[in-house]
Short mmCIF file of C-alpha atoms in Angstrom, two decimals:
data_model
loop_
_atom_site.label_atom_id
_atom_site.label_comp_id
_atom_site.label_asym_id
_atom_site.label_seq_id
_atom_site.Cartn_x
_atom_site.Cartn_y
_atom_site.Cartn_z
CA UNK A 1 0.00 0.00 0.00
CA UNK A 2 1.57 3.45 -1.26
CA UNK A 3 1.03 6.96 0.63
CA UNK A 4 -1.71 7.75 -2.30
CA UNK A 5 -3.79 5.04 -0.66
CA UNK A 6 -3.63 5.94 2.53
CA UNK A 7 -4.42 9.64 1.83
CA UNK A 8 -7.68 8.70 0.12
CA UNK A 9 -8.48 6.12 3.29
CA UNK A 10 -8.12 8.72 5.75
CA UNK A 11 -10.35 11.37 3.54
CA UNK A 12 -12.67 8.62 2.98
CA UNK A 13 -12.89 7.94 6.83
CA UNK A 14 -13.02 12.01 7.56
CA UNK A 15 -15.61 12.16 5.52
CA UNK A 16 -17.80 9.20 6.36
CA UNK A 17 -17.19 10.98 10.28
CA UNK A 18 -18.77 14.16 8.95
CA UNK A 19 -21.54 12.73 7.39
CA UNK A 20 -22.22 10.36 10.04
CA UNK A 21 -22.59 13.46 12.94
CA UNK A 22 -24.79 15.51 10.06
CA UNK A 23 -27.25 13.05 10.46
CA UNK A 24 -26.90 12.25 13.85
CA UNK A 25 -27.60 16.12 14.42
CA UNK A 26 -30.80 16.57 12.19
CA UNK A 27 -32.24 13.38 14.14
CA UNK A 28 -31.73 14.56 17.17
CA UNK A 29 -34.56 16.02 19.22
CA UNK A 30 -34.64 19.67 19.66
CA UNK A 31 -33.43 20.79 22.95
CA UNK A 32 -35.77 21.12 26.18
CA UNK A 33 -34.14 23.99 27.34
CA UNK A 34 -35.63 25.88 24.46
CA UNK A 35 -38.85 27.56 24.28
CA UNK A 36 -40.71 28.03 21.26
CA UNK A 37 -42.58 31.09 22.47
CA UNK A 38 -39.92 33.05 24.32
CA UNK A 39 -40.95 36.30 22.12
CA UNK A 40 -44.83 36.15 23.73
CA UNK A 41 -42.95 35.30 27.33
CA UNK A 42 -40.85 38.08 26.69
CA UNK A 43 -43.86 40.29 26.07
CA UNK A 44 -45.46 39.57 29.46
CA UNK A 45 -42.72 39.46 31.17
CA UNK A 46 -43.86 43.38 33.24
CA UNK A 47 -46.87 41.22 34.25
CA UNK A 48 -45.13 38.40 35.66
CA UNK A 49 -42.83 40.58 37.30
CA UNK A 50 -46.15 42.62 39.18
CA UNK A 51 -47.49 39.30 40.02
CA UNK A 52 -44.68 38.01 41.60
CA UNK A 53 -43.61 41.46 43.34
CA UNK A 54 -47.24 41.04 44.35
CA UNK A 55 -46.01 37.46 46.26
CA UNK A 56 -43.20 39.99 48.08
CA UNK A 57 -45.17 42.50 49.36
CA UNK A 58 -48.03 40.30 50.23
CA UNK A 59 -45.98 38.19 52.51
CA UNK A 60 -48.22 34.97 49.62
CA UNK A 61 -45.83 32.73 49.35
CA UNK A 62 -47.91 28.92 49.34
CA UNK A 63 -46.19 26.76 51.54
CA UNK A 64 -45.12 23.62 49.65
CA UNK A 65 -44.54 20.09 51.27
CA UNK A 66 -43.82 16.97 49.08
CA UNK A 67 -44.70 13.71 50.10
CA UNK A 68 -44.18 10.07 49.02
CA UNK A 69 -47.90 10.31 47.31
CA UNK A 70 -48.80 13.90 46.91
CA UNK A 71 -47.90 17.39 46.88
CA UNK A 72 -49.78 19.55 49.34
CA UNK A 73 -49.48 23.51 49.11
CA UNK A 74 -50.86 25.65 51.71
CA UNK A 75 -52.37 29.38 50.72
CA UNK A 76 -52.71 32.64 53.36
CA UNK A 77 -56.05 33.02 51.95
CA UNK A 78 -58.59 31.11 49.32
CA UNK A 79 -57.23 31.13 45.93
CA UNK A 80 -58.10 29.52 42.84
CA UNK A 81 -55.53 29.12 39.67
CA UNK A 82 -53.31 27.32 37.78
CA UNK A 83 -50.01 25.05 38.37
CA UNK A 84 -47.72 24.18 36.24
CA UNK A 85 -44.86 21.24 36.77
CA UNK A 86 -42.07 21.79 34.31
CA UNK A 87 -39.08 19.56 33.92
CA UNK A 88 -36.18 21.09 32.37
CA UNK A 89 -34.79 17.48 31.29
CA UNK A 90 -37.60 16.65 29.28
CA UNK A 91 -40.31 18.78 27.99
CA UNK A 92 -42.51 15.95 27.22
CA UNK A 93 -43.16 15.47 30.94
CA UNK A 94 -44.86 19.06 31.84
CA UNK A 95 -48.12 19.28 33.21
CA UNK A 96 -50.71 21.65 33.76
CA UNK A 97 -53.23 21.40 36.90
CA UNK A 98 -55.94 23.88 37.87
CA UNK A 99 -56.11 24.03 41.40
CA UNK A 100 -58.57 25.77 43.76
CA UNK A 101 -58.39 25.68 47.26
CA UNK A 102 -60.31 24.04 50.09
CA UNK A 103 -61.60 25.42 53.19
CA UNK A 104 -58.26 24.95 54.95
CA UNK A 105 -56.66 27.09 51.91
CA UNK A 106 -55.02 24.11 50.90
CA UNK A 107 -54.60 21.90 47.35
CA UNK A 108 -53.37 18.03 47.62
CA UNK A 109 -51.96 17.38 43.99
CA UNK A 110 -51.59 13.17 44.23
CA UNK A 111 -47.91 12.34 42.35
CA UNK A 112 -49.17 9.51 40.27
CA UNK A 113 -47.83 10.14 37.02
CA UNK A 114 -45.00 12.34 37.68
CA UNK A 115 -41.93 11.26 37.91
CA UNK A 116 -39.04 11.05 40.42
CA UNK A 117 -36.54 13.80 40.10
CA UNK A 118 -35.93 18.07 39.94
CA UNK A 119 -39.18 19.50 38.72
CA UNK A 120 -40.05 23.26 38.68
CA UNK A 121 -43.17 24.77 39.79
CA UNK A 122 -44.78 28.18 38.49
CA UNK A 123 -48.11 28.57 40.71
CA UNK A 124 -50.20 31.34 39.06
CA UNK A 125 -53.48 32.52 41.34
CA UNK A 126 -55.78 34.87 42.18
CA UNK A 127 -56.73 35.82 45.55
CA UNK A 128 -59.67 38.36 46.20
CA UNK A 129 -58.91 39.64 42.77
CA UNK A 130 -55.30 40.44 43.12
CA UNK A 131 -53.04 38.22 40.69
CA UNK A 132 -49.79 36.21 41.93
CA UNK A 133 -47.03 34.08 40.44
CA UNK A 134 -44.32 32.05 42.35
CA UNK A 135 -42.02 30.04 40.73
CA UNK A 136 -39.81 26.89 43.04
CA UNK A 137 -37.50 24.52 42.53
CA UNK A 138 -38.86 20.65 44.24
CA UNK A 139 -37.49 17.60 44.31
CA UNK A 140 -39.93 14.81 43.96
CA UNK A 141 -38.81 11.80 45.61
#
């Protein structure tokens, strides 16, 4: 085997390399970190910002306990709204709940269906007609 043959070996192998990671990138799903409406987010983001300034001054935060079966958050006063459980990994996973309170001011979300692992949750409510957002880090065990 001459040094011609080798040369075209190695470009053939360079080359099969390139074309194999092309592909390997088109198939690939798109990333979760990503959102495909950031521009709208980015619209309302003076809104969100009230709302959760709103949480601050308001002393609102829910309180937020995680059991082996269910989540439980606990409300200053009766609120009624909308929770959202994002996970960054996988975007397939989110869910949205509505959730109103009881008369304790409290919402039991059961865990069946969501999986173990670092979940984030945006709580979005209204309370006597004042609106509130607070977002939190969990770990579901």
């Amino acid at each position: 085997m001459n040094w011609g043959t080798k040369l075209i070996i190695g470009m053939l192998c360079f080359m099969s390399f390139i074309i194999v990671l092309a592909i390997k990138m088109i198939n690939s799903k798109s990333d979760a970190l990503v959102d495909t409406d950031y521009y709208e987010k980015g619209l309302a983001y003076d809104e969100d910002y009230k709302r959760k300034e709103h949480v601050k001054t308001d002393d609102a935060a829910p309180e937020i306990s995680i059991t082996e079966t269910f989540i439980l958050l606990t409300f200053k006063d009766k609120a009624k709204g909308e929770l959202k459980l994002i996970r960054n990994s996988d975007k397939r996973l989110d869910k949205k709940i509505s959730i109103s309170t009881d008369n304790l001011h409290t919402v039991k979300i059961p865990l069946i269906g969501i999986e173990k692992g670092q979940w984030r949750l945006i709580i979005a409510w209204t309370t006597d007609g004042k609106a509130y957002l607070n977002e939190q880090e969990v770990m579901i065990p």
